Amino acid sequence: MAIILLIELYLTKGKTLIQENDRVVLVGVLALLLITVGSYLNFSYQTVREIAAEQPNNSYYENALTIKNLIPAAELDSVLGYSVPAGWFLKAEITPCYKYFTMQEWWGRYDPQVLIDTNKHLENDPPKWIVLNNDPQQNQTLYAVLAMKYELIAKDTVVSLYQLKNE
């Protein structure tokens, strides 16, 4: 903003800007510019260094693959993740089978229709597999459907895997 004001001041006063009392403004704006650029470069350097130093979470990756390996390859197109981060699907190399495939509880706070649609899907067209985040969920319909139609196959530190019971 200061640079824009400085440009306008230069356009209105012309070369007299440098010769009159406005030198203080000019020096001030240039000092602010240098401080801002220096701060930005320092922040950028620290951010890049932190990203480069981060180690991938190998246990998360291994757990995702362990859960995936319990699902037959022919049924990988019928896996619903409930409140599972989208990154879990990337790590497990599974393409979600439903448009609301991740973070339904969070979405449901802002758009209740997400939970309504998800519950209808679970009741009317249940997927063969459900990967459920181990954190407690608010959606009681989900737990009712799991109790009636699914059995727990495996559980790790992040998710639980449920399989549709043979009816």
mmCIF file with all atom_site columns, C-alpha atoms in Angstrom:
data_model
loop_
_atom_site.group_PDB
_atom_site.id
_atom_site.type_symbol
_atom_site.label_atom_id
_atom_site.label_alt_id
_atom_site.label_comp_id
_atom_site.label_asym_id
_atom_site.label_entity_id
_atom_site.label_seq_id
_atom_site.pdbx_PDB_ins_code
_atom_site.Cartn_x
_atom_site.Cartn_y
_atom_site.Cartn_z
_atom_site.occupancy
_atom_site.B_iso_or_equiv
_atom_site.pdbx_formal_charge
_atom_site.auth_seq_id
_atom_site.auth_comp_id
_atom_site.auth_asym_id
_atom_site.auth_atom_id
_atom_site.pdbx_PDB_model_num
ATOM 1   C CA . MET A 1 1   ? 0.000   0.000   0.000   1.00 0.00 ? 1   MET A CA 1
ATOM 2   C CA . ALA A 1 2   ? 2.826   2.330   0.887   1.00 0.00 ? 2   ALA A CA 1
ATOM 3   C CA . ILE A 1 3   ? 4.446   1.724   -2.487  1.00 0.00 ? 3   ILE A CA 1
ATOM 4   C CA . ILE A 1 4   ? 1.222   2.637   -4.287  1.00 0.00 ? 4   ILE A CA 1
ATOM 5   C CA . LEU A 1 5   ? 0.942   5.826   -2.257  1.00 0.00 ? 5   LEU A CA 1
ATOM 6   C CA . LEU A 1 6   ? 4.580   6.615   -2.994  1.00 0.00 ? 6   LEU A CA 1
ATOM 7   C CA . ILE A 1 7   ? 3.987   6.179   -6.715  1.00 0.00 ? 7   ILE A CA 1
ATOM 8   C CA . GLU A 1 8   ? 0.982   8.486   -6.562  1.00 0.00 ? 8   GLU A CA 1
ATOM 9   C CA . LEU A 1 9   ? 3.008   11.050  -4.626  1.00 0.00 ? 9   LEU A CA 1
ATOM 10  C CA . TYR A 1 10  ? 5.757   10.853  -7.257  1.00 0.00 ? 10  TYR A CA 1
ATOM 11  C CA . LEU A 1 11  ? 3.244   11.292  -10.080 1.00 0.00 ? 11  LEU A CA 1
ATOM 12  C CA . THR A 1 12  ? 1.709   14.367  -8.459  1.00 0.00 ? 12  THR A CA 1
ATOM 13  C CA . LYS A 1 13  ? 4.924   16.021  -7.274  1.00 0.00 ? 13  LYS A CA 1
ATOM 14  C CA . GLY A 1 14  ? 7.269   14.675  -9.903  1.00 0.00 ? 14  GLY A CA 1
ATOM 15  C CA . LYS A 1 15  ? 10.990  15.126  -9.400  1.00 0.00 ? 15  LYS A CA 1
ATOM 16  C CA . THR A 1 16  ? 10.447  17.489  -6.503  1.00 0.00 ? 16  THR A CA 1
ATOM 17  C CA . LEU A 1 17  ? 9.668   14.461  -4.345  1.00 0.00 ? 17  LEU A CA 1
ATOM 18  C CA . ILE A 1 18  ? 13.337  13.679  -4.007  1.00 0.00 ? 18  ILE A CA 1
ATOM 19  C CA . GLN A 1 19  ? 14.349  17.294  -3.485  1.00 0.00 ? 19  GLN A CA 1
ATOM 20  C CA . GLU A 1 20  ? 11.857  18.404  -0.823  1.00 0.00 ? 20  GLU A CA 1
ATOM 21  C CA . ASN A 1 21  ? 10.737  17.243  2.613   1.00 0.00 ? 21  ASN A CA 1
ATOM 22  C CA . ASP A 1 22  ? 9.231   14.073  1.157   1.00 0.00 ? 22  ASP A CA 1
ATOM 23  C CA . ARG A 1 23  ? 12.625  12.368  1.306   1.00 0.00 ? 23  ARG A CA 1
ATOM 24  C CA . VAL A 1 24  ? 11.696  11.076  4.749   1.00 0.00 ? 24  VAL A CA 1
ATOM 25  C CA . VAL A 1 25  ? 8.603   9.414   3.271   1.00 0.00 ? 25  VAL A CA 1
ATOM 26  C CA . LEU A 1 26  ? 10.677  7.944   0.437   1.00 0.00 ? 26  LEU A CA 1
ATOM 27  C CA . VAL A 1 27  ? 13.286  6.510   2.814   1.00 0.00 ? 27  VAL A CA 1
ATOM 28  C CA . GLY A 1 28  ? 10.553  5.189   5.126   1.00 0.00 ? 28  GLY A CA 1
ATOM 29  C CA . VAL A 1 29  ? 8.742   3.397   2.333   1.00 0.00 ? 29  VAL A CA 1
ATOM 30  C CA . LEU A 1 30  ? 11.954  1.889   0.974   1.00 0.00 ? 30  LEU A CA 1
ATOM 31  C CA . ALA A 1 31  ? 12.914  0.725   4.488   1.00 0.00 ? 31  ALA A CA 1
ATOM 32  C CA . LEU A 1 32  ? 9.494   -0.899  4.918   1.00 0.00 ? 32  LEU A CA 1
ATOM 33  C CA . LEU A 1 33  ? 9.887   -2.568  1.541   1.00 0.00 ? 33  LEU A CA 1
ATOM 34  C CA . LEU A 1 34  ? 13.294  -3.983  2.447   1.00 0.00 ? 34  LEU A CA 1
ATOM 35  C CA . ILE A 1 35  ? 12.071  -5.205  5.835   1.00 0.00 ? 35  ILE A CA 1
ATOM 36  C CA . THR A 1 36  ? 9.013   -6.840  4.251   1.00 0.00 ? 36  THR A CA 1
ATOM 37  C CA . VAL A 1 37  ? 11.030  -8.545  1.528   1.00 0.00 ? 37  VAL A CA 1
ATOM 38  C CA . GLY A 1 38  ? 13.609  -9.720  4.077   1.00 0.00 ? 38  GLY A CA 1
ATOM 39  C CA . SER A 1 39  ? 10.929  -11.111 6.373   1.00 0.00 ? 39  SER A CA 1
ATOM 40  C CA . TYR A 1 40  ? 9.214   -12.870 3.495   1.00 0.00 ? 40  TYR A CA 1
ATOM 41  C CA . LEU A 1 41  ? 12.453  -14.453 2.273   1.00 0.00 ? 41  LEU A CA 1
ATOM 42  C CA . ASN A 1 42  ? 13.326  -15.590 5.802   1.00 0.00 ? 42  ASN A CA 1
ATOM 43  C CA . PHE A 1 43  ? 9.833   -17.090 6.281   1.00 0.00 ? 43  PHE A CA 1
ATOM 44  C CA . SER A 1 44  ? 10.034  -18.828 2.904   1.00 0.00 ? 44  SER A CA 1
ATOM 45  C CA . TYR A 1 45  ? 13.448  -20.278 3.698   1.00 0.00 ? 45  TYR A CA 1
ATOM 46  C CA . GLN A 1 46  ? 12.294  -21.591 7.101   1.00 0.00 ? 46  GLN A CA 1
ATOM 47  C CA . THR A 1 47  ? 9.116   -23.089 5.604   1.00 0.00 ? 47  THR A CA 1
ATOM 48  C CA . VAL A 1 48  ? 10.987  -24.874 2.836   1.00 0.00 ? 48  VAL A CA 1
ATOM 49  C CA . ARG A 1 49  ? 13.556  -26.147 5.356   1.00 0.00 ? 49  ARG A CA 1
ATOM 50  C CA . GLU A 1 50  ? 10.793  -27.504 7.631   1.00 0.00 ? 50  GLU A CA 1
ATOM 51  C CA . ILE A 1 51  ? 9.027   -29.238 4.734   1.00 0.00 ? 51  ILE A CA 1
ATOM 52  C CA . ALA A 1 52  ? 12.285  -30.795 3.579   1.00 0.00 ? 52  ALA A CA 1
ATOM 53  C CA . ALA A 1 53  ? 13.065  -31.993 7.117   1.00 0.00 ? 53  ALA A CA 1
ATOM 54  C CA . GLU A 1 54  ? 9.670   -33.665 7.626   1.00 0.00 ? 54  GLU A CA 1
ATOM 55  C CA . GLN A 1 55  ? 9.771   -37.417 7.453   1.00 0.00 ? 55  GLN A CA 1
ATOM 56  C CA . PRO A 1 56  ? 6.829   -39.261 5.944   1.00 0.00 ? 56  PRO A CA 1
ATOM 57  C CA . ASN A 1 57  ? 4.608   -41.064 8.424   1.00 0.00 ? 57  ASN A CA 1
ATOM 58  C CA . ASN A 1 58  ? 5.613   -44.599 7.449   1.00 0.00 ? 58  ASN A CA 1
ATOM 59  C CA . SER A 1 59  ? 3.440   -46.321 10.047  1.00 0.00 ? 59  SER A CA 1
ATOM 60  C CA . TYR A 1 60  ? 0.342   -44.556 8.685   1.00 0.00 ? 60  TYR A CA 1
ATOM 61  C CA . TYR A 1 61  ? 1.250   -45.705 5.177   1.00 0.00 ? 61  TYR A CA 1
ATOM 62  C CA . GLU A 1 62  ? 1.932   -49.273 6.311   1.00 0.00 ? 62  GLU A CA 1
ATOM 63  C CA . ASN A 1 63  ? -1.324  -49.424 8.283   1.00 0.00 ? 63  ASN A CA 1
ATOM 64  C CA . ALA A 1 64  ? -3.302  -48.184 5.277   1.00 0.00 ? 64  ALA A CA 1
ATOM 65  C CA . LEU A 1 65  ? -1.770  -50.865 3.074   1.00 0.00 ? 65  LEU A CA 1
ATOM 66  C CA . THR A 1 66  ? -2.365  -53.559 5.733   1.00 0.00 ? 66  THR A CA 1
ATOM 67  C CA . ILE A 1 67  ? -6.068  -52.666 5.866   1.00 0.00 ? 67  ILE A CA 1
ATOM 68  C CA . LYS A 1 68  ? -6.239  -52.507 2.060   1.00 0.00 ? 68  LYS A CA 1
ATOM 69  C CA . ASN A 1 69  ? -4.680  -55.960 1.751   1.00 0.00 ? 69  ASN A CA 1
ATOM 70  C CA . LEU A 1 70  ? -7.545  -57.427 3.795   1.00 0.00 ? 70  LEU A CA 1
ATOM 71  C CA . ILE A 1 71  ? -9.996  -56.354 1.093   1.00 0.00 ? 71  ILE A CA 1
ATOM 72  C CA . PRO A 1 72  ? -10.198 -58.580 -2.009  1.00 0.00 ? 72  PRO A CA 1
ATOM 73  C CA . ALA A 1 73  ? -8.989  -56.759 -5.104  1.00 0.00 ? 73  ALA A CA 1
ATOM 74  C CA . ALA A 1 74  ? -12.333 -57.343 -6.844  1.00 0.00 ? 74  ALA A CA 1
ATOM 75  C CA . GLU A 1 75  ? -14.118 -55.479 -4.039  1.00 0.00 ? 75  GLU A CA 1
ATOM 76  C CA . LEU A 1 76  ? -11.886 -52.389 -3.842  1.00 0.00 ? 76  LEU A CA 1
ATOM 77  C CA . ASP A 1 77  ? -14.542 -50.489 -5.772  1.00 0.00 ? 77  ASP A CA 1
ATOM 78  C CA . SER A 1 78  ? -16.983 -50.950 -2.865  1.00 0.00 ? 78  SER A CA 1
ATOM 79  C CA . VAL A 1 79  ? -15.111 -49.301 0.015   1.00 0.00 ? 79  VAL A CA 1
ATOM 80  C CA . LEU A 1 80  ? -16.705 -46.427 1.889   1.00 0.00 ? 80  LEU A CA 1
ATOM 81  C CA . GLY A 1 81  ? -14.525 -44.376 4.192   1.00 0.00 ? 81  GLY A CA 1
ATOM 82  C CA . TYR A 1 82  ? -16.313 -42.705 7.080   1.00 0.00 ? 82  TYR A CA 1
ATOM 83  C CA . SER A 1 83  ? -14.577 -39.722 8.685   1.00 0.00 ? 83  SER A CA 1
ATOM 84  C CA . VAL A 1 84  ? -11.354 -40.964 7.158   1.00 0.00 ? 84  VAL A CA 1
ATOM 85  C CA . PRO A 1 85  ? -8.994  -38.295 5.793   1.00 0.00 ? 85  PRO A CA 1
ATOM 86  C CA . ALA A 1 86  ? -8.734  -38.282 2.006   1.00 0.00 ? 86  ALA A CA 1
ATOM 87  C CA . GLY A 1 87  ? -5.011  -38.991 2.371   1.00 0.00 ? 87  GLY A CA 1
ATOM 88  C CA . TRP A 1 88  ? -5.829  -42.446 3.687   1.00 0.00 ? 88  TRP A CA 1
ATOM 89  C CA . PHE A 1 89  ? -7.327  -43.370 0.306   1.00 0.00 ? 89  PHE A CA 1
ATOM 90  C CA . LEU A 1 90  ? -4.233  -42.015 -1.433  1.00 0.00 ? 90  LEU A CA 1
ATOM 91  C CA . LYS A 1 91  ? -1.938  -44.029 0.813   1.00 0.00 ? 91  LYS A CA 1
ATOM 92  C CA . ALA A 1 92  ? -4.028  -47.180 0.343   1.00 0.00 ? 92  ALA A CA 1
ATOM 93  C CA . GLU A 1 93  ? -4.397  -46.567 -3.397  1.00 0.00 ? 93  GLU A CA 1
ATOM 94  C CA . ILE A 1 94  ? -8.184  -47.008 -3.249  1.00 0.00 ? 94  ILE A CA 1
ATOM 95  C CA . THR A 1 95  ? -10.590 -45.011 -5.389  1.00 0.00 ? 95  THR A CA 1
ATOM 96  C CA . PRO A 1 96  ? -13.602 -44.068 -3.261  1.00 0.00 ? 96  PRO A CA 1
ATOM 97  C CA . CYS A 1 97  ? -16.970 -45.454 -4.359  1.00 0.00 ? 97  CYS A CA 1
ATOM 98  C CA . TYR A 1 98  ? -19.141 -42.651 -3.038  1.00 0.00 ? 98  TYR A CA 1
ATOM 99  C CA . LYS A 1 99  ? -19.149 -38.896 -3.519  1.00 0.00 ? 99  LYS A CA 1
ATOM 100 C CA . TYR A 1 100 ? -19.088 -38.226 0.242   1.00 0.00 ? 100 TYR A CA 1
ATOM 101 C CA . PHE A 1 101 ? -16.105 -40.456 0.849   1.00 0.00 ? 101 PHE A CA 1
ATOM 102 C CA . THR A 1 102 ? -14.280 -38.460 3.499   1.00 0.00 ? 102 THR A CA 1
ATOM 103 C CA . MET A 1 103 ? -14.857 -36.384 6.623   1.00 0.00 ? 103 MET A CA 1
ATOM 104 C CA . GLN A 1 104 ? -18.670 -36.769 6.604   1.00 0.00 ? 104 GLN A CA 1
ATOM 105 C CA . GLU A 1 105 ? -19.042 -35.660 10.240  1.00 0.00 ? 105 GLU A CA 1
ATOM 106 C CA . TRP A 1 106 ? -17.212 -32.411 9.497   1.00 0.00 ? 106 TRP A CA 1
ATOM 107 C CA . TRP A 1 107 ? -19.206 -31.805 6.303   1.00 0.00 ? 107 TRP A CA 1
ATOM 108 C CA . GLY A 1 108 ? -22.417 -32.664 8.118   1.00 0.00 ? 108 GLY A CA 1
ATOM 109 C CA . ARG A 1 109 ? -21.927 -29.791 10.541  1.00 0.00 ? 109 ARG A CA 1
ATOM 110 C CA . TYR A 1 110 ? -22.103 -27.343 7.653   1.00 0.00 ? 110 TYR A CA 1
ATOM 111 C CA . ASP A 1 111 ? -24.420 -29.251 5.331   1.00 0.00 ? 111 ASP A CA 1
ATOM 112 C CA . PRO A 1 112 ? -26.713 -31.747 7.111   1.00 0.00 ? 112 PRO A CA 1
ATOM 113 C CA . GLN A 1 113 ? -27.722 -33.185 3.728   1.00 0.00 ? 113 GLN A CA 1
ATOM 114 C CA . VAL A 1 114 ? -24.321 -34.918 3.564   1.00 0.00 ? 114 VAL A CA 1
ATOM 115 C CA . LEU A 1 115 ? -25.184 -37.073 6.584   1.00 0.00 ? 115 LEU A CA 1
ATOM 116 C CA . ILE A 1 116 ? -28.730 -37.665 5.349   1.00 0.00 ? 116 ILE A CA 1
ATOM 117 C CA . ASP A 1 117 ? -27.437 -38.872 1.963   1.00 0.00 ? 117 ASP A CA 1
ATOM 118 C CA . THR A 1 118 ? -24.710 -40.966 3.582   1.00 0.00 ? 118 THR A CA 1
ATOM 119 C CA . ASN A 1 119 ? -27.210 -42.644 5.919   1.00 0.00 ? 119 ASN A CA 1
ATOM 120 C CA . LYS A 1 120 ? -29.568 -43.392 3.002   1.00 0.00 ? 120 LYS A CA 1
ATOM 121 C CA . HIS A 1 121 ? -26.661 -44.892 1.102   1.00 0.00 ? 121 HIS A CA 1
ATOM 122 C CA . LEU A 1 122 ? -25.665 -47.057 4.076   1.00 0.00 ? 122 LEU A CA 1
ATOM 123 C CA . GLU A 1 123 ? -29.213 -48.296 4.601   1.00 0.00 ? 123 GLU A CA 1
ATOM 124 C CA . ASN A 1 124 ? -30.318 -48.785 0.981   1.00 0.00 ? 124 ASN A CA 1
ATOM 125 C CA . ASP A 1 125 ? -27.138 -49.608 -0.931  1.00 0.00 ? 125 ASP A CA 1
ATOM 126 C CA . PRO A 1 126 ? -24.525 -50.613 1.631   1.00 0.00 ? 126 PRO A CA 1
ATOM 127 C CA . PRO A 1 127 ? -20.946 -50.925 0.385   1.00 0.00 ? 127 PRO A CA 1
ATOM 128 C CA . LYS A 1 128 ? -19.170 -54.232 0.904   1.00 0.00 ? 128 LYS A CA 1
ATOM 129 C CA . TRP A 1 129 ? -16.539 -52.567 3.087   1.00 0.00 ? 129 TRP A CA 1
ATOM 130 C CA . ILE A 1 130 ? -16.483 -49.610 5.458   1.00 0.00 ? 130 ILE A CA 1
ATOM 131 C CA . VAL A 1 131 ? -13.303 -48.021 6.740   1.00 0.00 ? 131 VAL A CA 1
ATOM 132 C CA . LEU A 1 132 ? -14.225 -46.062 9.870   1.00 0.00 ? 132 LEU A CA 1
ATOM 133 C CA . ASN A 1 133 ? -12.082 -43.574 11.738  1.00 0.00 ? 133 ASN A CA 1
ATOM 134 C CA . ASN A 1 134 ? -11.544 -44.842 15.294  1.00 0.00 ? 134 ASN A CA 1
ATOM 135 C CA . ASP A 1 135 ? -12.568 -41.520 16.842  1.00 0.00 ? 135 ASP A CA 1
ATOM 136 C CA . PRO A 1 136 ? -16.126 -41.533 18.231  1.00 0.00 ? 136 PRO A CA 1
ATOM 137 C CA . GLN A 1 137 ? -18.660 -40.405 15.641  1.00 0.00 ? 137 GLN A CA 1
ATOM 138 C CA . GLN A 1 138 ? -21.858 -38.407 16.220  1.00 0.00 ? 138 GLN A CA 1
ATOM 139 C CA . ASN A 1 139 ? -23.882 -40.236 13.559  1.00 0.00 ? 139 ASN A CA 1
ATOM 140 C CA . GLN A 1 140 ? -25.835 -42.864 15.492  1.00 0.00 ? 140 GLN A CA 1
ATOM 141 C CA . THR A 1 141 ? -27.407 -44.235 12.300  1.00 0.00 ? 141 THR A CA 1
ATOM 142 C CA . LEU A 1 142 ? -23.926 -45.295 11.231  1.00 0.00 ? 142 LEU A CA 1
ATOM 143 C CA . TYR A 1 143 ? -23.436 -47.331 14.409  1.00 0.00 ? 143 TYR A CA 1
ATOM 144 C CA . ALA A 1 144 ? -26.890 -48.918 14.028  1.00 0.00 ? 144 ALA A CA 1
ATOM 145 C CA . VAL A 1 145 ? -26.107 -49.969 10.453  1.00 0.00 ? 145 VAL A CA 1
ATOM 146 C CA . LEU A 1 146 ? -22.699 -51.305 11.489  1.00 0.00 ? 146 LEU A CA 1
ATOM 147 C CA . ALA A 1 147 ? -24.278 -53.366 14.287  1.00 0.00 ? 147 ALA A CA 1
ATOM 148 C CA . MET A 1 148 ? -26.951 -54.847 12.020  1.00 0.00 ? 148 MET A CA 1
ATOM 149 C CA . LYS A 1 149 ? -25.183 -55.325 8.698   1.00 0.00 ? 149 LYS A CA 1
ATOM 150 C CA . TYR A 1 150 ? -21.422 -55.415 9.282   1.00 0.00 ? 150 TYR A CA 1
ATOM 151 C CA . GLU A 1 151 ? -18.772 -57.300 11.168  1.00 0.00 ? 151 GLU A CA 1
ATOM 152 C CA . LEU A 1 152 ? -15.461 -55.919 12.398  1.00 0.00 ? 152 LEU A CA 1
ATOM 153 C CA . ILE A 1 153 ? -12.566 -57.440 10.473  1.00 0.00 ? 153 ILE A CA 1
ATOM 154 C CA . ALA A 1 154 ? -9.555  -55.422 11.627  1.00 0.00 ? 154 ALA A CA 1
ATOM 155 C CA . LYS A 1 155 ? -8.583  -52.361 13.608  1.00 0.00 ? 155 LYS A CA 1
ATOM 156 C CA . ASP A 1 156 ? -5.368  -50.348 13.686  1.00 0.00 ? 156 ASP A CA 1
ATOM 157 C CA . THR A 1 157 ? -4.403  -47.121 15.431  1.00 0.00 ? 157 THR A CA 1
ATOM 158 C CA . VAL A 1 158 ? -6.306  -44.947 12.927  1.00 0.00 ? 158 VAL A CA 1
ATOM 159 C CA . VAL A 1 159 ? -9.188  -46.907 11.357  1.00 0.00 ? 159 VAL A CA 1
ATOM 160 C CA . SER A 1 160 ? -11.405 -49.957 11.726  1.00 0.00 ? 160 SER A CA 1
ATOM 161 C CA . LEU A 1 161 ? -12.393 -52.163 8.809   1.00 0.00 ? 161 LEU A CA 1
ATOM 162 C CA . TYR A 1 162 ? -15.917 -53.562 8.578   1.00 0.00 ? 162 TYR A CA 1
ATOM 163 C CA . GLN A 1 163 ? -17.223 -56.102 6.080   1.00 0.00 ? 163 GLN A CA 1
ATOM 164 C CA . LEU A 1 164 ? -20.838 -56.457 4.983   1.00 0.00 ? 164 LEU A CA 1
ATOM 165 C CA . LYS A 1 165 ? -22.312 -59.656 6.449   1.00 0.00 ? 165 LYS A CA 1
ATOM 166 C CA . ASN A 1 166 ? -23.579 -62.313 4.055   1.00 0.00 ? 166 ASN A CA 1
ATOM 167 C CA . GLU A 1 167 ? -27.352 -62.246 4.212   1.00 0.00 ? 167 GLU A CA 1
#
